């Protein structure tokens, strides 16, 4: 029998999962489950919606209402669920390619509407499922199978992108700082509006190997040393912050939520019960 | 009741589609503006909140069908509408709806293509796309209304079929029918036959189905039955599988599902003046009125001409047409394309019946006179 | 084992990434044949850092049965 958390929140018969040894996605999936447990949400009132890619296999392992959709589209599917059942906690689990490349349009527009979804991006900076092609979050200069001479594209800062589009809660966590990541997801779920939490993942198989990042353990050490809390970063010089990844709550604003605004439309139209 | 609709109204086909959908129980619409289907979005935006439903204008066509599918999973009858270019964009998620077995109605008001084509002009160029547009083997139900009243009635039927068989249903309209304006009776819900998906689970397995049955029952998210939906081939529990036996059985069941129930409400066709006909005209949707006009002219001149109109275009009423063709010398297919239903008709009609064709794709409509001339040219 | 808690492992789920071994503050764990082994159970303080970072849910801390 696995741990109480895993028994309570996952489909244990489906485990062990398909992710590679050292893949950070397993850690992040547990973080999402722990956050839901900490908030005491009824499982019947939680939907997990995912797209396509390594990240999106999470839905099948999690014991909630789970919808594994098409590539890039989970936020659009999730929007429909939330509109049909506004009391449902709708959590999207997606990847860097799923959320910011093929699904980038849905991401910014859901943020613009401030619809009450919680999007957790498992960001491994690579297309893992297809074997290591560079993604919109592969750092400029680094390699993938389709960037053999180094990536010349700029890379997205996911929380900033979502904040600019109108998200009312944005945050970034990682695999090393587990309690913080759990707290960030909890706060995202609690925020009545569009929330996004980037989870910096670890892909030793493709991203790590292509870019000579060492073993899974060495990549975890890298997060330990280079993922800097945003509050601590305030006291650091630009030189000290060179090459660091900032973690913590990035932004929080208050704006009317979409399904509540739509209820007002129904009242105006005379359709309220 | 401020929002109560008058029973008889002068409506466009596109507007009748919305009224039929609401009567059938549609409570969610998501889509993107595109000519010549935009009135469907506009009327949905007005009417849905009046009945407690919800309308969303999405960021793109793909989001339109995706959000509609999400709402359907959460228990709302949902629809999206588009035209050619948007229909292309929605195709992947039509396949998703097929394999995940999520009820949804997709309206395609056809216009001339390919590409941007002639956006405001009539065409029936998406007939084969409706059948084969999404990748992989799959069955499809596509319905072609021919008038405003027919659009109302067939939209109700489209929802019923989607709910009964857990499948996407394509309402294949065209610019002629979408923008045609005529009197329409808005038959109220309590006078209609309305089907809702069966939400009683057969077992704890969400994709299990009863002995001799082909359609698993479906509980909505949020009703306490925690299960998984995926676009991968899946087992009865809803989980992805690479098991060749299970994958093969699932694929076959999806195909069989539509075949088996073809005569349980899916198939519908209409005949006019076929009893004594020697010449038959196959038409559907927007060409129907012109064909009716041509038949009237031809009958006045003594030609024995009748009309065979598939209302359900896919699956096609093959056996019915084959049977009818036995009495015919000639069968003329009339459509606004270069011969899409013609392909099917040529494929099934063997023997002495000669298959002929009138097609047009230049932005204008086929006139009764053109059809009449075709009827008489060989008879003189 | 500490404070009424105990460390449990499920070697069948272990994929041998080594996170738990590396980040255990008391060096309780080792990998043998790429599977987790509790080498020094007496040193374990049940802090749970291994459980937090195990991507495969193969190691965890639970309350000892009364």
XYZ file of C-alpha atoms in Angstrom:
719
model
C 0.000 0.000 0.000
C 1.529 3.327 -0.983
C 1.474 6.468 1.145
C -1.827 7.798 2.445
C -1.615 10.792 0.092
C -1.098 8.574 -2.952
C -3.913 6.237 -1.871
C -6.267 9.162 -1.367
C -5.564 11.028 -4.574
C -4.179 8.691 -7.234
C -5.296 5.664 -9.203
C -2.760 3.345 -7.609
C -3.538 0.494 -10.008
C -2.171 2.703 -12.800
C 1.157 3.202 -10.994
C 4.116 3.183 -11.442
C 3.733 5.903 -14.063
C 5.360 6.056 -17.494
C 7.741 8.927 -16.740
C 11.513 8.335 -16.972
C 13.792 7.851 -13.939
C 14.419 11.260 -12.377
C 11.609 13.012 -14.274
C 10.397 15.941 -12.197
C 6.797 15.469 -13.335
C 6.136 12.843 -10.660
C 7.164 15.327 -7.984
C 4.962 18.054 -9.458
C 1.957 15.732 -9.787
C 2.294 14.827 -6.113
C 2.476 18.548 -5.303
C -0.842 19.149 -7.066
C -2.471 16.271 -5.166
C -1.039 17.494 -1.857
C -2.332 21.016 -2.511
C -5.843 19.684 -3.224
C -5.712 17.579 -0.034
C -4.456 20.505 2.032
C -7.404 22.585 0.873
C -9.788 19.745 1.721
C -11.550 19.861 -1.651
C -14.119 17.172 -2.437
C -12.709 15.008 -5.203
C -16.069 15.020 -7.028
C -15.717 18.772 -7.322
C -12.235 18.670 -8.861
C -11.586 18.241 -12.582
C -8.096 17.688 -13.916
C -7.789 18.631 -17.580
C -4.623 17.943 -19.558
C -3.421 18.195 -23.135
C -0.800 16.092 -24.887
C 2.794 15.442 -23.950
C 4.659 14.018 -20.972
C 3.017 16.423 -18.515
C -0.458 15.596 -19.687
C -0.223 11.919 -18.801
C -0.723 13.101 -15.207
C -4.512 13.256 -15.599
C -4.843 9.495 -16.050
C -3.092 8.804 -12.745
C -5.065 11.247 -10.644
C -8.306 10.082 -9.031
C -10.603 12.972 -9.901
C -12.798 13.827 -12.895
C -10.016 13.616 -15.484
C -10.045 14.748 -19.106
C -7.019 14.040 -21.296
C -7.671 16.216 -24.349
C -5.902 17.158 -27.588
C -2.548 18.891 -27.990
C -2.623 22.482 -26.789
C -6.345 22.568 -26.025
C -6.814 21.704 -22.338
C -7.463 25.307 -21.306
C -10.237 25.602 -23.904
C -11.842 22.303 -22.783
C -11.462 23.405 -19.150
C -13.239 26.667 -19.973
C -16.290 24.678 -21.083
C -16.306 22.584 -17.902
C -16.034 25.669 -15.722
C -18.866 27.404 -17.583
C -21.098 24.344 -17.216
C -20.259 23.833 -13.542
C -18.920 27.025 -11.940
C -18.620 25.325 -8.535
C -16.129 22.817 -9.967
C -12.440 23.369 -9.185
C -10.914 23.050 -12.633
C -7.179 22.418 -12.676
C -5.275 22.223 -15.942
C -2.051 20.229 -16.078
C -0.091 21.086 -19.168
C 3.465 21.322 -20.459
C 5.627 24.086 -21.893
C 4.889 23.119 -25.497
C 1.223 22.332 -24.817
C 0.578 25.602 -22.964
C 2.813 28.131 -24.684
C 3.365 26.872 -28.260
C 0.380 25.046 -29.768
C -1.907 26.199 -26.953
C -0.498 29.695 -26.458
C -3.589 31.398 -27.791
C -5.895 29.662 -25.330
C -3.548 30.531 -22.460
C -3.545 34.262 -23.081
C -7.259 34.468 -23.773
C -8.280 32.500 -20.694
C -6.017 34.849 -18.716
C -7.658 37.844 -20.404
C -11.115 36.600 -19.369
C -9.921 35.873 -15.829
C -11.934 32.674 -15.797
C -11.421 30.711 -12.587
C -9.013 28.012 -13.779
C -5.780 26.917 -12.116
C -3.141 26.095 -14.701
C -0.068 24.176 -13.569
C 2.609 24.083 -16.265
C 5.078 21.215 -15.913
C 7.930 23.000 -17.664
C 10.766 20.678 -18.663
C 12.007 23.076 -21.388
C 11.798 20.394 -24.078
C 9.364 18.250 -26.079
C 9.956 15.006 -24.219
C 7.262 12.741 -25.656
C 8.556 13.210 -29.203
C 12.186 12.817 -28.209
C 13.821 16.122 -27.306
C 12.912 18.945 -29.683
C 13.386 22.514 -28.403
C 10.323 24.268 -26.997
C 9.307 27.898 -26.360
C 10.935 27.647 -22.934
C 14.220 26.064 -24.012
C 16.702 28.772 -22.975
C 18.195 30.646 -25.916
C 21.447 29.031 -26.960
C 20.619 25.580 -25.616
C 20.080 22.481 -27.699
C 17.379 20.127 -28.794
C 17.227 17.560 -31.585
C 15.761 20.302 -33.791
C 18.212 22.918 -32.536
C 21.452 20.987 -33.078
C 23.531 24.191 -33.288
C 21.785 25.910 -30.400
C 18.364 27.514 -30.082
C 18.168 31.020 -31.578
C 14.558 31.613 -30.444
C 13.897 33.740 -27.409
C 12.302 31.872 -24.506
C 9.075 32.694 -22.699
C 8.841 33.754 -19.073
C 5.522 31.978 -18.412
C 4.292 33.926 -15.334
C 5.129 37.254 -16.999
C 3.369 36.207 -20.197
C 0.243 35.243 -18.262
C 0.356 38.347 -16.080
C 0.564 40.616 -19.114
C -2.432 38.798 -20.599
C -4.507 39.384 -17.467
C -3.956 36.433 -15.107
C -4.768 37.450 -11.544
C -2.341 35.027 -9.892
C 1.039 33.993 -11.303
C 3.798 32.016 -9.644
C 6.768 29.769 -10.271
C 8.060 26.865 -8.237
C 10.379 23.928 -8.845
C 11.038 20.314 -7.892
C 13.581 20.959 -5.143
C 11.552 23.425 -3.061
C 8.574 21.158 -2.555
C 6.658 22.812 0.333
C 6.808 26.129 -1.491
C 5.503 24.636 -4.744
C 2.594 23.030 -2.867
C 1.748 26.359 -1.223
C 1.875 28.176 -4.581
C -0.581 25.676 -6.088
C -2.878 26.019 -3.059
C -2.890 29.787 -3.462
C -3.569 29.427 -7.167
C -6.583 27.206 -6.495
C -7.842 29.619 -3.844
C -7.591 32.621 -6.169
C -11.007 33.334 -7.700
C -9.788 33.972 -11.219
C -7.213 32.768 -13.703
C -4.141 31.410 -11.931
C -0.979 29.987 -13.393
C 1.805 28.204 -11.576
C 4.870 27.223 -13.549
C 6.610 24.192 -12.094
C 10.195 24.028 -13.297
C 10.610 20.332 -13.945
C 13.615 18.105 -14.557
C 14.139 16.144 -17.779
C 17.356 14.182 -17.420
C 16.558 12.010 -20.457
C 16.344 14.679 -23.148
C 16.912 18.231 -21.957
C 19.633 17.181 -19.535
C 21.422 14.854 -21.908
C 21.234 17.213 -24.911
C 22.652 20.064 -22.866
C 25.195 18.191 -20.734
C 23.430 18.975 -17.466
C 24.661 15.791 -15.804
C 22.635 13.228 -13.898
C 19.161 13.684 -12.469
C 20.774 14.283 -9.063
C 23.027 16.982 -10.531
C 20.025 18.640 -12.141
C 18.223 18.616 -8.777
C 21.296 20.234 -7.214
C 21.155 22.878 -9.933
C 17.610 23.772 -8.829
C 18.740 23.813 -5.192
C 21.429 26.368 -6.000
C 19.843 28.396 -8.788
C 16.135 28.643 -8.027
C 16.062 31.763 -5.878
C 13.062 32.960 -3.923
C 11.827 36.273 -5.288
C 12.049 37.905 -1.853
C 15.655 36.852 -1.408
C 16.394 38.026 -4.950
C 15.359 41.567 -4.031
C 18.535 41.836 -1.958
C 20.811 40.441 -4.648
C 22.787 42.336 -7.308
C 22.161 41.835 -11.044
C 25.521 40.041 -11.224
C 24.494 37.653 -8.479
C 21.185 37.007 -10.226
C 22.792 36.153 -13.560
C 21.529 32.748 -14.726
C 19.196 32.321 -11.756
C 15.540 31.295 -11.912
C 13.193 33.265 -9.679
C 10.579 31.314 -7.734
C 7.648 32.343 -5.562
C 4.482 34.362 -6.078
C 5.120 36.664 -9.036
C 1.918 38.663 -9.184
C -1.542 38.915 -7.694
C -4.312 41.275 -8.732
C -8.056 41.502 -8.169
C -10.457 41.582 -11.096
C -14.020 40.264 -11.592
C -14.150 36.590 -12.461
C -15.664 35.467 -15.778
C -18.348 32.976 -14.688
C -19.603 35.489 -12.117
C -19.750 38.170 -14.795
C -21.686 35.770 -17.003
C -24.213 35.174 -14.223
C -24.830 38.906 -14.391
C -25.461 38.579 -18.153
C -28.052 35.883 -17.449
C -29.757 38.165 -14.945
C -29.771 41.026 -17.475
C -31.227 38.755 -20.151
C -33.942 37.558 -17.800
C -32.792 33.929 -17.753
C -32.020 33.640 -14.047
C -34.040 30.997 -12.215
C -42.825 35.760 -19.764
C -40.735 38.376 -21.533
C -38.500 35.782 -23.168
C -41.223 33.526 -24.542
C -40.931 33.091 -28.294
C -43.805 33.488 -30.717
C -44.744 30.140 -32.230
C -44.633 31.325 -35.831
C -41.773 33.561 -36.900
C -40.101 34.797 -40.049
C -36.582 33.463 -39.640
C -33.333 32.785 -41.439
C -32.103 29.215 -41.519
C -29.244 30.204 -39.236
C -31.696 31.639 -36.703
C -33.949 28.600 -36.920
C -30.922 26.468 -36.142
C -30.450 28.311 -32.831
C -34.139 28.035 -31.944
C -34.151 24.329 -32.737
C -31.005 23.838 -30.670
C -32.484 25.621 -27.657
C -35.716 23.646 -27.988
C -33.604 20.470 -28.050
C -31.904 21.540 -24.822
C -28.725 23.334 -25.936
C -27.459 25.402 -23.026
C -23.895 26.104 -24.163
C -22.515 27.511 -27.371
C -18.892 28.387 -28.112
C -17.631 29.580 -31.441
C -15.831 32.116 -33.554
C -17.339 34.578 -36.040
C -17.268 33.360 -39.639
C -19.390 34.070 -42.687
C -21.959 32.715 -43.518
C -22.647 31.145 -40.112
C -22.220 34.195 -37.876
C -25.948 34.682 -37.261
C -25.903 31.401 -35.362
C -23.399 32.877 -32.908
C -25.248 36.186 -32.751
C -28.644 34.690 -31.989
C -27.086 32.273 -29.484
C -25.526 35.259 -27.704
C -28.981 36.822 -27.373
C -31.051 33.736 -26.674
C -28.926 31.474 -24.477
C -28.739 33.755 -21.430
C -32.513 34.258 -21.746
C -32.978 30.560 -20.986
C -30.207 30.394 -18.374
C -27.682 29.060 -20.883
C -24.275 30.402 -21.802
C -22.676 31.734 -24.950
C -18.959 32.244 -25.424
C -17.085 33.887 -28.240
C -13.774 32.070 -28.216
C -10.306 33.086 -29.389
C -10.418 30.718 -32.363
C -12.364 27.916 -34.039
C -10.494 25.180 -32.210
C -11.306 26.706 -28.835
C -14.947 26.863 -29.929
C -15.323 23.123 -30.324
C -13.017 22.382 -27.374
C -15.036 24.509 -24.947
C -18.268 22.994 -26.264
C -16.869 19.513 -25.639
C -15.801 20.518 -22.127
C -19.306 21.778 -21.371
C -20.807 18.558 -22.755
C -18.559 16.484 -20.490
C -19.882 18.562 -17.596
C -23.466 17.804 -18.598
C -24.614 20.661 -20.835
C -25.893 20.050 -24.345
C -23.448 22.015 -26.477
C -23.004 23.241 -30.019
C -20.508 25.102 -32.153
C -21.020 26.528 -35.639
C -18.677 27.524 -38.406
C -18.040 27.554 -42.140
C -15.406 25.973 -44.407
C -12.133 27.398 -43.059
C -13.292 26.962 -39.481
C -14.602 23.478 -40.226
C -11.067 22.555 -41.309
C -9.704 23.860 -38.022
C -12.201 21.918 -35.930
C -11.481 18.557 -37.503
C -9.007 17.224 -34.926
C -11.445 17.713 -32.096
C -14.290 16.138 -34.087
C -12.169 12.994 -34.027
C -11.621 13.475 -30.303
C -15.388 13.625 -29.776
C -15.740 10.423 -31.794
C -13.244 8.334 -29.840
C -14.011 9.858 -26.435
C -17.743 9.538 -27.280
C -18.785 13.032 -26.268
C -22.130 14.268 -27.625
C -21.843 17.528 -29.588
C -23.467 19.212 -32.576
C -21.157 20.906 -35.089
C -22.835 23.155 -37.639
C -21.018 23.852 -40.902
C -22.721 26.447 -43.086
C -20.907 25.664 -46.309
C -19.465 28.387 -48.525
C -17.265 28.242 -51.614
C -13.703 27.083 -51.123
C -10.933 26.008 -50.980
C -9.285 28.444 -48.594
C -11.059 31.775 -48.149
C -12.800 31.102 -51.469
C -16.050 32.985 -51.940
C -17.035 33.646 -48.325
C -20.536 34.959 -48.969
C -21.448 32.552 -51.752
C -23.179 29.193 -51.667
C -21.429 25.884 -52.067
C -21.690 22.307 -50.903
C -17.988 21.636 -51.056
C -17.586 20.201 -47.540
C -19.626 17.072 -48.099
C -16.639 14.748 -48.222
C -14.836 16.700 -45.516
C -17.796 16.073 -43.248
C -17.303 12.384 -43.882
C -13.524 12.101 -43.889
C -12.269 15.407 -42.483
C -10.776 14.177 -39.253
C -7.883 11.764 -39.440
C -8.164 8.039 -38.850
C -11.045 5.676 -39.468
C -14.260 6.883 -37.937
C -17.994 6.873 -38.507
C -19.939 10.082 -38.916
C -23.483 11.370 -38.849
C -24.085 14.365 -41.134
C -27.504 15.885 -41.681
C -28.515 18.287 -44.469
C -31.594 20.469 -43.954
C -33.175 22.046 -47.029
C -35.367 24.841 -45.658
C -35.826 27.025 -42.600
C -38.425 24.726 -41.022
C -36.311 21.711 -41.899
C -33.335 23.383 -40.225
C -35.350 23.799 -37.025
C -36.511 20.191 -37.065
C -33.184 18.702 -38.099
C -31.252 20.641 -35.460
C -33.488 19.031 -32.845
C -32.795 15.653 -34.434
C -29.031 16.350 -34.531
C -29.014 16.882 -30.760
C -31.101 13.774 -30.214
C -28.730 11.616 -32.250
C -25.644 13.089 -30.549
C -27.124 12.315 -27.139
C -28.464 8.853 -27.994
C -25.300 7.618 -29.625
C -22.628 9.669 -27.792
C -21.200 10.956 -31.016
C -20.506 14.206 -32.822
C -23.282 15.071 -35.269
C -22.562 17.443 -38.128
C -25.397 19.660 -39.262
C -24.294 20.359 -42.803
C -26.052 23.533 -43.876
C -25.149 25.736 -46.776
C -25.276 29.454 -47.455
C -28.593 29.126 -49.303
C -30.386 27.479 -46.397
C -28.536 29.518 -43.751
C -29.619 32.835 -45.231
C -32.977 31.737 -46.633
C -35.758 33.621 -44.843
C -39.222 32.124 -44.469
C -41.904 31.274 -41.987
C -40.955 28.797 -39.304
C -42.958 27.097 -36.591
C -41.006 27.002 -33.358
C -42.405 23.752 -32.036
C -42.016 23.955 -28.255
C -39.918 21.451 -26.351
C -42.876 19.700 -24.730
C -44.280 18.862 -28.159
C -40.980 17.464 -29.420
C -39.392 14.071 -28.961
C -36.273 14.881 -26.942
C -33.511 12.411 -26.136
C -30.993 12.860 -23.354
C -27.858 10.799 -22.815
C -28.309 7.830 -20.529
C -26.522 8.761 -17.302
C -27.103 5.487 -15.448
C -23.719 3.798 -15.343
C -23.817 0.175 -16.467
C -20.958 -0.696 -14.117
C -18.067 1.087 -12.442
C -16.397 0.926 -15.875
C -17.323 4.170 -17.643
C -16.865 2.733 -21.135
C -18.626 -0.553 -20.469
C -21.746 -1.258 -22.499
C -24.563 -3.716 -22.080
C -24.991 -7.043 -23.861
C -25.900 -6.377 -27.484
C -25.436 -2.645 -26.968
C -22.944 -0.344 -28.611
C -23.232 2.873 -26.623
C -21.703 3.206 -23.149
C -23.721 5.332 -20.753
C -22.261 8.656 -19.634
C -22.325 10.419 -16.293
C -21.315 14.048 -16.194
C -18.259 15.271 -14.394
C -19.180 16.436 -10.932
C -21.777 13.710 -10.303
C -19.552 11.548 -8.137
C -18.351 9.066 -10.716
C -14.636 9.753 -11.018
C -13.376 8.541 -14.367
C -10.947 9.279 -17.170
C -11.663 10.469 -20.697
C -8.914 10.319 -23.320
C -8.415 10.553 -27.071
C -6.131 7.528 -26.920
C -7.589 4.098 -27.515
C -8.812 3.083 -24.103
C -10.175 0.163 -22.150
C -13.600 -0.084 -20.514
C -12.183 1.794 -17.526
C -11.336 4.738 -19.773
C -7.569 4.349 -19.463
C -5.127 4.412 -22.374
C -4.080 1.028 -23.699
C -1.739 -0.341 -26.347
C -3.437 -3.733 -26.189
C -4.095 -4.627 -29.825
C -7.161 -6.690 -29.023
C -8.827 -3.925 -27.005
C -7.844 -1.251 -29.540
C -9.235 -3.333 -32.406
C -12.479 -3.999 -30.575
C -12.935 -0.352 -29.652
C -12.308 0.849 -33.198
C -14.765 -1.699 -34.584
C -17.410 -0.840 -32.025
C -17.208 2.856 -32.905
C -17.724 2.011 -36.578
C -20.469 -0.525 -35.847
C -22.292 1.832 -33.503
C -23.474 4.055 -36.340
C -24.075 1.138 -38.723
C -26.148 -0.844 -36.242
C -28.385 2.087 -35.349
C -28.644 3.382 -38.924
C -32.266 2.250 -39.052
C -33.014 3.284 -35.469
C -33.393 6.950 -36.217
C -30.122 7.920 -37.889
C -31.195 7.434 -41.498
C -33.707 9.826 -42.980
C -34.519 10.592 -46.602
C -37.360 12.141 -48.502
C -38.934 11.339 -51.852
C -41.194 13.483 -54.014
C -43.072 12.218 -57.067
C -40.958 9.079 -57.270
C -43.816 6.543 -57.605
C -43.996 6.684 -61.381
C -40.667 8.419 -62.036
C -38.377 7.367 -64.857
C -35.902 10.115 -64.115
C -34.692 10.625 -60.562
C -32.902 13.653 -59.185
C -30.661 13.311 -56.147
C -30.241 16.552 -54.237
C -29.814 17.810 -50.697
C -29.746 21.087 -48.781
C -29.795 24.314 -50.760
C -30.346 22.804 -54.215
C -33.632 21.197 -53.186
C -35.866 24.170 -54.019
C -34.398 24.502 -57.513
C -34.917 20.786 -58.087
C -38.541 21.031 -56.916
C -39.050 23.900 -59.353
C -37.495 21.942 -62.206
C -39.634 18.886 -61.461
C -42.769 21.025 -61.562
C -41.745 22.425 -64.957
C -40.856 18.978 -66.292
C -44.067 17.367 -65.033
C -46.080 20.057 -66.782
C -44.345 19.015 -70.000
C -45.149 15.368 -69.311
C -41.752 14.122 -68.118
C -41.900 11.616 -65.279
C -39.381 13.092 -62.903
C -39.030 12.681 -59.132
C -36.717 13.710 -56.330
C -34.695 11.607 -53.909
C -33.290 13.729 -51.073
C -30.979 12.241 -48.445
C -31.709 14.181 -45.252
C -29.059 12.159 -43.480
C -26.188 12.458 -45.919
C -23.811 10.279 -43.895
C -24.412 7.427 -43.506
C -25.898 7.568 -47.003
C -29.254 5.913 -47.800
C -27.526 3.522 -50.187
C -29.943 0.609 -50.225
C -32.940 2.882 -50.571
C -31.440 4.632 -53.584
C -30.352 1.336 -55.155
C -33.899 -0.006 -54.801
C -35.439 3.142 -56.236
C -32.961 3.287 -59.117
C -34.218 -0.051 -60.442
C -37.213 1.756 -61.947
C -35.164 4.676 -63.316
C -33.629 5.270 -66.712
C -31.646 8.243 -65.510
C -30.406 9.539 -62.182
C -29.232 13.149 -62.070
C -27.160 14.312 -59.110
C -27.470 18.041 -58.456
C -25.012 19.670 -56.065
C -22.998 22.838 -55.563
C -19.599 21.237 -56.021
C -17.650 19.289 -58.630
C -19.287 15.991 -57.777
C -18.960 14.780 -54.177
C -22.225 12.922 -53.566
C -21.887 11.973 -57.237
C -18.909 9.802 -56.230
C -21.074 7.875 -53.792
C -23.970 7.530 -56.223
C -21.688 6.301 -59.021
C -20.209 3.834 -56.561
C -23.548 2.233 -55.689
C -25.650 2.471 -58.851
C -24.877 -0.420 -61.169
C -26.935 -1.680 -64.052
C -28.963 0.227 -66.592
C -29.550 3.489 -64.755
C -27.440 6.244 -66.245
C -25.904 8.568 -63.633
C -25.615 12.204 -64.692
C -24.502 15.350 -62.934
C -25.158 19.057 -62.608
C -22.636 20.949 -60.518
C -21.829 24.587 -60.052
C -19.109 26.403 -58.124
C -18.950 30.021 -59.222
C -20.815 31.808 -56.482
C -24.234 31.612 -58.125
C -27.033 29.166 -57.494
C -28.231 26.443 -59.818
C -31.555 27.558 -61.279
C -34.641 25.404 -61.888
C -34.244 26.150 -65.613
C -30.721 24.702 -65.741
C -31.977 21.512 -64.155
C -35.008 21.464 -66.419
C -32.771 21.787 -69.507
C -30.693 18.844 -68.289
C -33.845 16.779 -67.838
C -35.155 17.467 -71.328
C -31.902 17.517 -73.330
C -31.709 13.732 -73.660
C -35.428 13.216 -73.925
C -35.884 15.232 -77.119
C 12.092 5.741 12.966
C 11.116 8.711 15.078
C 8.166 10.402 16.797
C 5.800 7.499 16.213
C 6.541 7.567 12.502
C 8.313 5.124 10.257
C 9.924 5.067 6.859
C 8.408 2.745 4.231
C 9.742 1.836 0.797
C 8.205 0.197 -2.260
C 11.228 -0.980 -4.279
C 8.991 -2.187 -7.135
C 8.075 1.425 -7.896
C 11.650 2.742 -7.533
C 13.314 3.783 -10.797
C 16.680 4.466 -9.187
C 17.020 8.201 -9.796
C 18.872 8.631 -6.492
C 17.192 11.848 -5.285
C 16.273 10.370 -1.907
C 19.762 9.008 -1.356
C 21.450 12.275 -2.305
C 19.245 14.625 -0.323
C 18.757 12.533 2.844
C 20.214 14.678 5.637
C 21.147 11.583 7.681
C 22.448 9.401 4.859
C 20.004 6.636 5.695
C 19.495 5.371 2.151
C 21.454 3.644 -0.600
C 20.682 2.262 -4.037
C 21.394 -1.404 -4.651
C 20.862 -2.700 -8.191
C 19.179 0.647 -8.915
C 16.546 0.076 -6.229
C 16.061 1.873 -2.953
C 17.345 0.215 0.241
C 17.043 1.578 3.798
C 20.612 0.985 4.929
C 20.590 2.743 8.321
C 17.014 2.806 9.602
C 18.187 3.736 13.110
C 19.534 7.040 11.807
C 16.250 8.074 10.131
C 14.564 11.129 11.667
C 11.446 10.765 9.478
C 11.827 14.270 8.089
C 10.067 13.219 4.883
C 12.383 15.002 2.445
C 12.793 11.731 0.533
C 9.019 11.393 0.151
C 8.650 14.971 -1.081
C 11.211 14.527 -3.848
C 10.559 10.941 -4.878
C 9.066 11.211 -8.390
C 7.824 7.628 -8.176
C 6.126 7.508 -4.740
C 8.422 4.626 -3.786
C 9.399 5.982 -0.361
C 7.320 7.663 2.322
C 6.907 8.324 5.996
C 3.812 7.072 7.765
C 2.434 6.952 11.270
C 3.330 3.747 13.074
C 0.420 1.486 13.770
C -0.633 1.702 17.407
